[in-house]
Coordinates of C-alpha atoms in Angstrom, one line a residue:
M14 CA 83.0 84.0 138.4
R15 CA 84.7 87.1 137.0
N16 CA 85.9 87.0 133.5
P17 CA 89.6 87.5 133.6
F18 CA 89.6 89.3 130.2
A19 CA 86.8 91.7 130.9
R20 CA 89.3 94.2 132.4
L21 CA 91.5 94.1 129.4
T22 CA 88.6 94.5 127.1
R23 CA 87.3 97.5 129.0
A24 CA 90.8 99.1 128.7
G25 CA 90.7 98.6 125.0
V26 CA 93.5 96.0 124.8
V27 CA 93.5 94.2 121.5
G28 CA 94.2 90.5 121.6
M29 CA 95.6 88.2 118.9
N30 CA 92.2 86.9 117.8
L31 CA 90.7 90.4 117.8
R32 CA 93.7 91.7 115.8
N33 CA 93.4 89.0 113.1
A34 CA 89.6 89.1 112.8
D35 CA 88.9 92.7 113.0
Y36 CA 92.0 94.3 111.6
V37 CA 94.5 92.1 109.8
L38 CA 92.1 89.9 107.8
P39 CA 89.7 92.9 106.6
N40 CA 92.5 95.4 105.8
N41 CA 95.5 93.3 104.5
P42 CA 94.7 91.6 101.2
R43 CA 96.5 88.2 101.2
E44 CA 97.9 88.7 97.9
R45 CA 100.0 91.7 99.3
Y46 CA 101.8 89.8 102.1
P47 CA 104.6 89.0 99.8
L48 CA 105.5 92.7 99.5
V49 CA 106.4 92.8 103.2
D50 CA 107.2 89.0 103.9
D51 CA 110.3 89.3 101.5
K52 CA 112.7 92.1 102.7
F53 CA 114.2 92.3 99.3
I54 CA 110.9 93.2 97.7
T55 CA 110.2 95.5 100.6
K56 CA 113.5 97.3 100.0
E57 CA 112.9 97.9 96.3
L58 CA 109.3 99.2 97.0
A59 CA 110.6 101.6 99.7
V60 CA 113.4 103.0 97.5
A61 CA 111.0 103.5 94.6
A62 CA 108.7 105.5 97.1
G63 CA 111.5 107.7 98.3
L64 CA 111.8 106.0 101.8
N65 CA 115.4 105.8 103.3
V66 CA 116.6 102.2 103.8
P67 CA 120.0 100.6 104.7
E68 CA 122.1 100.4 101.4
L69 CA 122.1 96.8 100.0
Y70 CA 125.6 95.6 99.1
G71 CA 124.4 92.2 97.6
V72 CA 122.0 89.4 97.4
V73 CA 122.9 85.7 97.4
R74 CA 120.1 83.7 95.7
A75 CA 121.7 80.3 95.1
P76 CA 124.4 78.1 96.7
H77 CA 126.9 78.7 93.8
E78 CA 126.7 82.4 94.5
V79 CA 128.0 82.0 98.0
R80 CA 131.5 82.4 96.6
D81 CA 130.6 85.9 95.4
V82 CA 130.3 87.2 99.2
P83 CA 134.0 88.4 99.4
H84 CA 133.5 90.6 96.3
M85 CA 130.2 92.0 97.8
L86 CA 132.2 92.8 100.9
E87 CA 135.1 94.8 99.4
G88 CA 135.3 98.1 100.8
H89 CA 132.9 97.3 103.8
D90 CA 134.4 96.5 107.2
A91 CA 130.9 96.7 108.9
F92 CA 127.9 94.8 107.3
V93 CA 124.7 92.8 108.2
V94 CA 123.7 89.4 106.6
K95 CA 120.1 88.6 107.0
P96 CA 117.5 86.3 105.5
A97 CA 115.1 88.0 103.1
R98 CA 112.1 86.2 104.6
G99 CA 113.3 85.8 108.3
S100 CA 111.2 86.6 111.2
G101 CA 111.6 87.5 114.9
G102 CA 115.2 88.6 114.3
N103 CA 116.3 85.1 113.6
G104 CA 119.2 84.6 111.1
I105 CA 120.7 88.1 111.4
L106 CA 124.5 88.3 111.5
V107 CA 126.0 91.8 112.4
V108 CA 129.7 92.4 111.8
S109 CA 130.9 95.6 113.2
D110 CA 134.6 95.6 112.2
R111 CA 137.2 93.7 110.2
L112 CA 140.5 92.4 111.8
G113 CA 142.8 91.1 109.1
T114 CA 141.1 88.1 107.5
R115 CA 138.5 87.9 110.3
F116 CA 135.4 89.8 111.3
R117 CA 134.4 91.1 114.7
K118 CA 130.8 90.8 115.9
P119 CA 129.3 93.6 118.3
D120 CA 130.0 91.1 121.4
D121 CA 133.7 91.2 120.4
S122 CA 133.8 87.6 119.1
L123 CA 135.3 86.9 115.7
V124 CA 134.1 85.0 112.7
A125 CA 136.0 83.8 109.7
M126 CA 134.9 84.0 106.1
D127 CA 134.2 80.3 106.2
E128 CA 131.7 80.9 108.9
I129 CA 130.0 83.7 107.0
F130 CA 129.7 81.2 104.0
F131 CA 128.2 78.8 106.3
H132 CA 125.8 81.2 107.6
V133 CA 124.7 82.3 104.2
S134 CA 124.2 78.6 103.1
N135 CA 122.0 78.1 106.2
I136 CA 119.9 81.1 105.2
L137 CA 119.6 79.8 101.5
S138 CA 118.4 76.4 102.9
G139 CA 115.4 78.1 104.6
M140 CA 116.7 77.5 108.2
Y141 CA 115.3 81.0 109.3
S142 CA 112.7 81.6 106.8
L143 CA 109.0 81.7 107.3
G144 CA 107.7 78.2 106.8
G145 CA 111.1 76.8 106.3
M146 CA 111.2 77.6 102.6
P147 CA 114.3 78.3 100.6
D148 CA 115.4 81.9 101.0
K149 CA 117.7 84.6 99.8
A150 CA 120.6 86.2 101.8
L151 CA 120.8 90.0 102.0
I152 CA 124.1 91.7 102.7
E153 CA 123.6 95.3 103.6
Y154 CA 124.9 98.5 105.5
C155 CA 125.4 98.0 109.2
V156 CA 123.6 100.8 111.0
R157 CA 125.6 103.0 113.4
F158 CA 123.1 104.0 115.8
D159 CA 122.5 107.7 116.7
P160 CA 124.1 108.7 120.1
V161 CA 120.8 109.7 121.5
F162 CA 120.5 106.2 122.6
D163 CA 123.9 105.8 124.0
E164 CA 122.8 105.6 127.7
I165 CA 119.8 103.5 127.2
A166 CA 121.0 100.7 125.0
Y167 CA 123.5 97.8 125.3
Q168 CA 125.2 97.1 122.1
G169 CA 123.1 96.3 119.1
V170 CA 120.8 98.8 117.5
P171 CA 117.5 100.3 119.0
D172 CA 114.7 100.4 116.7
I173 CA 111.3 102.2 116.5
R174 CA 108.1 100.3 115.9
I175 CA 105.1 102.3 114.7
I176 CA 101.7 100.8 114.1
V177 CA 100.0 102.3 111.2
Y178 CA 96.1 101.8 110.6
K179 CA 94.7 102.9 107.4
G180 CA 97.7 105.0 106.9
V181 CA 97.4 106.8 110.2
P182 CA 100.3 106.2 112.9
V183 CA 98.4 105.0 116.0
M184 CA 101.1 103.9 118.4
A185 CA 104.8 103.7 118.7
M186 CA 107.5 101.9 120.7
L187 CA 111.3 102.2 121.0
R188 CA 112.9 98.8 121.4
L189 CA 116.1 98.8 123.2
P190 CA 118.7 96.0 123.1
T191 CA 119.9 94.4 126.3
R192 CA 122.7 92.1 127.4
E193 CA 120.2 89.3 127.6
S194 CA 118.8 89.9 124.1
D195 CA 122.4 89.8 122.7
G196 CA 122.3 93.1 121.2
K197 CA 118.9 92.5 119.3
A198 CA 115.9 94.6 119.5
N199 CA 113.3 91.8 119.8
L200 CA 111.2 91.8 122.9
H201 CA 110.7 87.9 123.0
Q202 CA 114.7 87.7 123.1
G203 CA 114.9 89.9 126.1
A204 CA 115.0 93.4 124.6
M205 CA 113.2 96.4 126.4
G206 CA 110.0 98.1 125.0
C207 CA 109.4 101.8 125.7
G208 CA 106.2 103.7 125.0
V209 CA 106.5 106.7 122.7
D210 CA 104.3 109.7 122.8
I211 CA 102.9 110.1 119.3
V212 CA 102.8 113.9 119.5
S213 CA 106.3 114.7 120.9
G214 CA 108.2 111.6 120.1
V215 CA 109.3 111.4 123.7
T216 CA 109.8 108.0 125.6
T217 CA 107.1 107.5 128.3
T218 CA 106.7 104.1 130.1
A219 CA 108.6 100.9 129.7
V220 CA 108.3 97.2 129.9
W221 CA 111.0 94.5 130.2
K222 CA 110.2 90.8 130.5
N223 CA 106.5 91.5 130.9
R224 CA 106.9 93.9 133.8
T225 CA 107.1 97.8 134.0
V226 CA 110.4 99.3 134.6
E227 CA 112.0 102.8 134.7
Q228 CA 115.7 102.0 134.1
H229 CA 117.6 100.0 131.5
P230 CA 118.6 96.8 133.1
D231 CA 122.3 97.0 131.9
T232 CA 123.0 100.7 131.9
L233 CA 120.8 101.7 134.8
K234 CA 119.8 104.9 133.2
P235 CA 116.2 106.1 133.1
V236 CA 114.5 105.3 129.9
A237 CA 111.6 107.8 130.1
G238 CA 111.9 111.3 128.7
V239 CA 114.2 110.6 125.8
A240 CA 113.1 112.6 122.7
I241 CA 113.5 110.8 119.4
P242 CA 114.9 113.3 116.7
G243 CA 113.1 113.9 113.5
W244 CA 109.9 112.4 115.0
T245 CA 107.4 114.1 112.6
E246 CA 109.4 112.8 109.6
L247 CA 109.5 109.4 111.0
L248 CA 105.6 109.5 111.4
R249 CA 105.4 110.7 107.6
Q250 CA 107.6 107.8 106.5
A251 CA 105.5 105.3 108.5
S252 CA 102.3 106.6 106.8
L253 CA 103.9 106.1 103.5
G254 CA 104.2 102.3 104.3
Y255 CA 100.6 102.3 103.9
D256 CA 100.6 103.8 100.4
V257 CA 103.6 101.7 99.4
T258 CA 102.0 98.2 100.2
G259 CA 98.2 98.8 100.4
L260 CA 98.2 97.1 103.8
G261 CA 95.7 98.7 106.2
Y262 CA 97.1 97.3 109.5
L263 CA 100.9 97.5 109.4
G264 CA 104.1 97.6 111.6
V265 CA 106.8 99.9 110.3
D266 CA 110.2 99.5 111.9
F267 CA 113.0 102.2 111.8
V268 CA 116.4 102.7 113.1
L269 CA 118.2 106.1 113.6
D270 CA 121.6 106.0 111.9
R271 CA 124.2 108.8 113.2
D272 CA 125.2 109.7 109.6
R273 CA 122.2 108.7 107.4
G274 CA 119.3 109.7 109.7
P275 CA 116.1 107.5 109.9
L276 CA 116.2 104.2 107.8
M277 CA 113.3 102.0 107.5
L278 CA 114.3 98.4 108.2
E279 CA 111.1 96.5 107.5
L280 CA 107.3 96.3 107.4
N281 CA 105.2 93.7 109.2
A282 CA 101.6 92.7 108.1
R283 CA 101.1 90.8 111.6
P284 CA 102.8 93.2 114.1
G285 CA 103.0 92.0 117.8
L286 CA 100.6 93.5 120.4
A287 CA 103.4 94.1 123.2
I288 CA 103.4 97.7 122.0
Q289 CA 100.2 98.0 124.2
I290 CA 102.1 96.9 127.2
A291 CA 105.0 99.3 126.6
N292 CA 102.6 102.1 126.3
L293 CA 100.2 101.0 129.2
S294 CA 97.4 101.5 126.8
G295 CA 95.1 99.6 124.7
L296 CA 95.0 99.9 120.9
R297 CA 91.3 99.6 120.3
P298 CA 90.2 103.3 121.2
R299 CA 92.9 104.5 118.7
L300 CA 91.7 102.2 116.0
D301 CA 88.0 103.2 116.5
C302 CA 89.0 106.8 116.2
V303 CA 90.6 106.3 112.9
D304 CA 87.8 104.4 111.6
A305 CA 85.5 107.4 112.5
A306 CA 87.8 109.9 111.0
I307 CA 89.5 108.2 108.0
E308 CA 87.0 109.4 105.3
N309 CA 88.1 113.0 105.7
L310 CA 91.9 112.2 105.7
H311 CA 93.0 112.2 102.1
D312 CA 96.8 112.1 102.1
V313 CA 100.0 111.4 104.3
E314 CA 100.2 114.9 105.6
E315 CA 96.5 114.9 106.8
R316 CA 96.9 111.5 108.4
V317 CA 100.0 112.5 110.3
A318 CA 98.3 115.7 111.5
Y319 CA 95.4 113.8 112.6
A320 CA 97.5 111.4 114.7
M321 CA 99.4 114.2 116.4
R322 CA 96.2 115.8 117.3
A323 CA 94.4 112.7 118.6
F324 CA 96.8 110.4 120.1
G325 CA 99.0 112.4 122.6
S326 CA 99.7 110.8 125.9

Protein backbone atom coordinates (compact mmCIF):
# COMPACT_ATOMS: atom_id res chain seq x y z
CA MET A 1 0.00 0.00 0.00
CA ARG A 2 1.36 3.40 -1.00
CA ASN A 3 2.26 5.85 1.72
CA PRO A 4 -0.10 8.81 1.12
CA PHE A 5 2.46 11.20 2.61
CA ALA A 6 5.46 10.01 0.57
CA ARG A 7 4.72 12.38 -2.33
CA LEU A 8 4.51 15.36 0.02
CA THR A 9 7.79 14.35 1.64
CA ARG A 10 9.51 14.10 -1.74
CA ALA A 11 8.19 17.57 -2.59
CA GLY A 12 9.81 18.95 0.56
CA VAL A 13 6.53 19.83 2.27
CA VAL A 14 6.98 20.43 6.00
CA GLY A 15 4.17 19.07 8.18
CA MET A 16 3.19 20.16 11.67
CA ASN A 17 5.20 17.51 13.52
CA LEU A 18 8.34 18.11 11.45
CA ARG A 19 8.02 21.86 11.88
CA ASN A 20 7.81 21.54 15.63
CA ALA A 21 10.50 18.86 16.06
CA ASP A 22 13.14 20.09 13.59
CA TYR A 23 12.65 23.85 13.45
CA VAL A 24 10.54 25.36 16.24
CA LEU A 25 11.89 23.45 19.24
CA PRO A 26 15.62 23.62 18.36
CA ASN A 27 15.57 27.26 17.23
CA ASN A 28 12.95 29.01 19.37
CA PRO A 29 13.98 29.09 23.06
CA ARG A 30 10.87 28.77 25.20
CA GLU A 31 11.78 31.73 27.39
CA ARG A 32 11.59 34.01 24.33
CA TYR A 33 8.01 33.17 23.42
CA PRO A 34 6.56 36.03 25.52
CA LEU A 35 8.41 38.46 23.23
CA VAL A 36 6.07 37.54 20.38
CA ASP A 37 3.01 36.15 22.16
CA ASP A 38 2.33 39.56 23.74
CA LYS A 39 1.81 42.15 20.97
CA PHE A 40 2.46 45.01 23.39
CA ILE A 41 5.95 43.66 24.18
CA THR A 42 6.54 42.94 20.47
CA LYS A 43 5.62 46.51 19.58
CA GLU A 44 8.05 47.95 22.15
CA LEU A 45 10.88 45.73 20.87
CA ALA A 46 10.16 46.60 17.25
CA VAL A 47 10.13 50.34 17.90
CA ALA A 48 13.44 50.07 19.78
CA ALA A 49 14.94 48.21 16.78
CA GLY A 50 13.77 50.85 14.32
CA LEU A 51 10.96 48.82 12.75
CA ASN A 52 7.84 50.67 11.65
CA VAL A 53 4.65 49.61 13.48
CA PRO A 54 1.08 51.00 13.74
CA GLU A 55 0.97 53.89 16.23
CA LEU A 56 -0.31 52.88 19.68
CA TYR A 57 -3.09 55.14 21.00
CA GLY A 58 -3.53 53.46 24.37
CA VAL A 59 -3.43 50.27 26.45
CA VAL A 60 -6.22 49.08 28.77
CA ARG A 61 -4.79 46.79 31.44
CA ALA A 62 -7.58 46.59 34.04
CA PRO A 63 -11.40 46.91 34.16
CA HIS A 64 -11.31 50.30 35.91
CA GLU A 65 -9.29 51.69 32.95
CA VAL A 66 -12.09 50.96 30.44
CA ARG A 67 -13.57 54.37 31.22
CA ASP A 68 -10.38 55.94 29.82
CA VAL A 69 -11.08 54.63 26.30
CA PRO A 70 -12.91 57.81 25.07
CA HIS A 71 -9.87 59.86 26.13
CA MET A 72 -7.57 57.50 24.17
CA LEU A 73 -9.76 57.93 21.07
CA GLU A 74 -9.80 61.72 21.09
CA GLY A 75 -8.73 62.94 17.66
CA HIS A 76 -8.94 59.48 16.10
CA ASP A 77 -11.96 58.61 13.91
CA ALA A 78 -10.45 55.32 12.72
CA PHE A 79 -8.77 52.81 15.05
CA VAL A 80 -8.31 49.14 15.90
CA VAL A 81 -8.98 47.43 19.23
CA LYS A 82 -7.14 44.13 19.64
CA PRO A 83 -6.09 41.68 22.36
CA ALA A 84 -2.37 41.76 23.25
CA ARG A 85 -2.23 37.97 23.42
CA GLY A 86 -4.84 37.08 20.79
CA SER A 87 -4.36 34.58 18.00
CA GLY A 88 -5.88 33.76 14.62
CA GLY A 89 -7.30 37.26 14.20
CA ASN A 90 -9.89 36.70 16.93
CA GLY A 91 -11.04 39.64 19.06
CA ILE A 92 -9.98 42.37 16.61
CA LEU A 93 -12.44 45.25 16.24
CA VAL A 94 -11.79 47.59 13.31
CA VAL A 95 -13.45 51.02 13.22
CA SER A 96 -13.11 52.94 9.98
CA ASP A 97 -15.00 56.14 10.75
CA ARG A 98 -16.93 58.08 13.38
CA LEU A 99 -20.57 59.16 12.83
CA GLY A 100 -21.63 61.48 15.66
CA THR A 101 -21.58 59.41 18.83
CA ARG A 102 -21.33 56.10 16.98
CA PHE A 103 -18.56 54.34 15.04
CA ARG A 104 -18.65 52.65 11.64
CA LYS A 105 -17.02 49.29 10.92
CA PRO A 106 -15.62 48.33 7.47
CA ASP A 107 -18.87 46.46 6.66
CA ASP A 108 -20.81 49.72 7.31
CA SER A 109 -22.44 48.43 10.51
CA LEU A 110 -22.39 50.82 13.48
CA VAL A 111 -21.23 50.34 17.07
CA ALA A 112 -21.77 52.56 20.10
CA MET A 113 -19.20 53.44 22.73
CA ASP A 114 -20.93 51.07 25.18
CA GLU A 115 -20.31 48.22 22.74
CA ILE A 116 -16.64 49.15 22.51
CA PHE A 117 -16.48 49.14 26.34
CA PHE A 118 -18.04 45.67 26.29
CA HIS A 119 -15.56 44.44 23.69
CA VAL A 120 -12.60 45.79 25.68
CA SER A 121 -13.95 44.11 28.83
CA ASN A 122 -14.19 40.79 26.97
CA ILE A 123 -10.55 41.15 25.89
CA LEU A 124 -9.47 41.84 29.48
CA SER A 125 -11.31 38.72 30.66
CA GLY A 126 -9.20 36.57 28.34
CA MET A 127 -11.99 35.66 25.92
CA TYR A 128 -9.62 35.91 22.94
CA SER A 129 -6.21 35.27 24.53
CA LEU A 130 -3.90 32.28 24.25
CA GLY A 131 -4.93 29.82 26.97
CA GLY A 132 -7.84 32.01 28.07
CA MET A 133 -5.63 34.02 30.42
CA PRO A 134 -6.49 37.63 31.43
CA ASP A 135 -5.22 40.03 28.78
CA LYS A 136 -4.59 43.65 27.81
CA ALA A 137 -6.48 45.58 25.11
CA LEU A 138 -4.44 47.60 22.63
CA ILE A 139 -5.96 50.56 20.79
CA GLU A 140 -3.94 51.58 17.76
CA TYR A 141 -3.80 53.23 14.34
CA CYS A 142 -6.11 51.77 11.68
CA VAL A 143 -4.11 50.97 8.58
CA ARG A 144 -5.27 52.55 5.31
CA PHE A 145 -4.17 49.95 2.85
CA ASP A 146 -2.03 50.75 -0.16
CA PRO A 147 -4.05 51.18 -3.40
CA VAL A 148 -1.83 48.58 -5.09
CA PHE A 149 -4.27 46.00 -3.69
CA ASP A 150 -7.51 47.81 -4.58
CA GLU A 151 -8.56 45.28 -7.24
CA ILE A 152 -7.65 42.11 -5.39
CA ALA A 153 -8.97 42.64 -1.86
CA TYR A 154 -12.46 42.83 -0.40
CA GLN A 155 -12.63 45.41 2.43
CA GLY A 156 -10.23 44.81 5.33
CA VAL A 157 -6.45 45.07 5.01
CA PRO A 158 -4.28 42.60 3.06
CA ASP A 159 -1.14 41.50 4.88
CA ILE A 160 2.16 39.93 3.92
CA ARG A 161 3.54 36.92 5.83
CA ILE A 162 7.27 36.19 5.49
CA ILE A 163 8.82 33.05 7.00
CA VAL A 164 12.30 33.80 8.38
CA TYR A 165 14.69 30.97 9.23
CA LYS A 166 17.86 31.84 11.15
CA GLY A 167 17.42 35.40 9.94
CA VAL A 168 16.99 34.49 6.25
CA PRO A 169 13.62 35.20 4.57
CA VAL A 170 12.74 31.88 2.91
CA MET A 171 9.11 32.12 1.73
CA ALA A 172 6.41 34.78 1.49
CA MET A 173 2.66 34.99 1.04
CA LEU A 174 0.16 37.81 0.45
CA ARG A 175 -3.09 37.22 2.35
CA LEU A 176 -6.16 38.85 0.82
CA PRO A 177 -9.43 39.47 2.70
CA THR A 178 -12.64 38.20 1.11
CA ARG A 179 -16.33 38.65 1.74
CA GLU A 180 -16.32 35.28 3.50
CA SER A 181 -13.42 36.25 5.79
CA ASP A 182 -15.33 39.41 6.83
CA GLY A 183 -12.44 41.60 5.79
CA LYS A 184 -9.88 39.62 7.81
CA ALA A 185 -6.68 38.21 6.34
CA ASN A 186 -6.69 34.84 8.13
CA LEU A 187 -6.83 31.89 5.74
CA HIS A 188 -8.82 29.68 8.13
CA GLN A 189 -11.51 32.37 8.18
CA GLY A 190 -11.85 32.39 4.39
CA ALA A 191 -9.10 34.76 3.22
CA MET A 192 -7.04 34.02 0.09
CA GLY A 193 -3.31 33.22 0.12
CA CYS A 194 -1.04 34.24 -2.78
CA GLY A 195 2.51 33.02 -3.22
CA VAL A 196 5.14 35.74 -3.61
CA ASP A 197 8.43 35.46 -5.47
CA ILE A 198 11.19 36.19 -2.93
CA VAL A 199 13.40 37.87 -5.54
CA SER A 200 10.92 40.28 -7.14
CA GLY A 201 8.06 40.55 -4.63
CA VAL A 202 5.56 39.70 -7.38
CA THR A 203 2.55 37.49 -6.63
CA THR A 204 2.59 34.11 -8.36
CA THR A 205 0.12 31.33 -7.52
CA ALA A 206 -2.90 31.50 -5.19
CA VAL A 207 -5.03 29.27 -2.99
CA TRP A 208 -8.48 29.83 -1.54
CA LYS A 209 -10.28 27.31 0.66
CA ASN A 210 -7.60 24.67 -0.08
CA ARG A 211 -7.84 24.88 -3.86
CA THR A 212 -5.71 26.76 -6.36
CA VAL A 213 -7.37 29.76 -7.99
CA GLU A 214 -6.40 32.55 -10.38
CA GLN A 215 -8.95 35.25 -9.50
CA HIS A 216 -10.12 36.91 -6.31
CA PRO A 217 -13.52 35.36 -5.46
CA ASP A 218 -15.22 38.74 -4.92
CA THR A 219 -13.50 41.20 -7.27
CA LEU A 220 -12.93 38.54 -9.99
CA LYS A 221 -9.59 40.19 -10.80
CA PRO A 222 -6.47 38.07 -11.46
CA VAL A 223 -4.24 37.88 -8.40
CA ALA A 224 -0.95 36.88 -10.05
CA GLY A 225 1.55 39.41 -11.33
CA VAL A 226 1.00 42.10 -8.67
CA ALA A 227 4.28 43.71 -7.58
CA ILE A 228 4.53 44.53 -3.88
CA PRO A 229 6.23 47.94 -3.53
CA GLY A 230 9.34 48.31 -1.35
CA TRP A 231 9.97 44.57 -1.44
CA THR A 232 13.67 44.58 -0.56
CA GLU A 233 13.00 46.77 2.48
CA LEU A 234 10.25 44.37 3.58
CA LEU A 235 12.74 41.48 3.43
CA ARG A 236 15.24 43.51 5.44
CA GLN A 237 12.69 44.31 8.15
CA ALA A 238 11.58 40.66 8.25
CA SER A 239 15.18 39.56 8.76
CA LEU A 240 15.52 42.08 11.60
CA GLY A 241 12.72 40.19 13.36
CA TYR A 242 15.28 37.48 14.07
CA ASP A 243 17.73 39.94 15.62
CA VAL A 244 14.96 41.49 17.73
CA THR A 245 13.63 38.23 19.18
CA GLY A 246 16.39 35.63 18.89
CA LEU A 247 13.80 33.23 17.45
CA GLY A 248 15.27 31.13 14.64
CA TYR A 249 11.98 30.07 13.05
CA LEU A 250 9.60 32.97 12.75
CA GLY A 251 6.64 34.36 10.84
CA VAL A 252 6.71 38.13 10.32
CA ASP A 253 3.51 39.90 9.25
CA PHE A 254 3.40 43.28 7.50
CA VAL A 255 0.79 45.59 6.05
CA LEU A 256 1.34 48.34 3.50
CA ASP A 257 -0.14 51.67 4.55
CA ARG A 258 -0.84 54.23 1.82
CA ASP A 259 0.63 57.04 3.92
CA ARG A 260 3.16 55.36 6.25
CA GLY A 261 4.54 52.57 4.04
CA PRO A 262 5.27 49.07 5.42
CA LEU A 263 4.22 48.48 9.03
CA MET A 264 5.09 45.36 11.01
CA LEU A 265 1.91 43.95 12.57
CA GLU A 266 3.13 40.97 14.56
CA LEU A 267 5.68 38.17 14.94
CA ASN A 268 4.71 34.53 15.25
CA ALA A 269 6.85 31.78 16.83
CA ARG A 270 4.65 29.04 15.36
CA PRO A 271 3.71 30.29 11.88
CA GLY A 272 1.25 28.14 9.94
CA LEU A 273 2.25 25.98 7.00
CA ALA A 274 -0.36 27.01 4.42
CA ILE A 275 2.25 29.31 2.91
CA GLN A 276 3.55 26.19 1.14
CA ILE A 277 0.19 25.65 -0.56
CA ALA A 278 0.02 29.28 -1.65
CA ASN A 279 3.47 28.98 -3.22
CA LEU A 280 2.93 25.42 -4.54
CA SER A 281 6.32 24.64 -3.01
CA GLY A 282 7.63 22.88 0.08
CA LEU A 283 9.70 24.69 2.70
CA ARG A 284 12.18 21.88 3.38
CA PRO A 285 14.61 22.48 0.45
CA ARG A 286 14.90 26.17 1.34
CA LEU A 287 15.45 25.44 5.03
CA ASP A 288 18.16 22.94 4.12
CA CYS A 289 19.86 25.58 1.95
CA VAL A 290 19.90 28.02 4.86
CA ASP A 291 21.41 25.40 7.19
CA ALA A 292 24.20 24.88 4.66
CA ALA A 293 24.88 28.58 4.13
CA ILE A 294 24.17 30.28 7.45
CA GLU A 295 27.76 30.04 8.72
CA ASN A 296 28.81 32.55 6.04
CA LEU A 297 25.91 35.00 6.53
CA HIS A 298 26.88 37.55 9.15
CA ASP A 299 24.32 40.36 9.06
CA VAL A 300 20.91 41.42 7.74
CA GLU A 301 22.22 42.60 4.38
CA GLU A 302 24.04 39.32 3.72
CA ARG A 303 21.01 37.25 4.76
CA VAL A 304 18.63 39.18 2.49
CA ALA A 305 21.07 39.10 -0.44
CA TYR A 306 21.40 35.34 -0.02
CA ALA A 307 17.62 34.87 -0.01
CA MET A 308 17.26 36.89 -3.21
CA ARG A 309 19.96 34.79 -4.91
CA ALA A 310 18.77 31.41 -3.73
CA PHE A 311 14.96 31.41 -3.60
CA GLY A 312 13.61 32.92 -6.82
CA SER A 313 10.58 31.27 -8.39
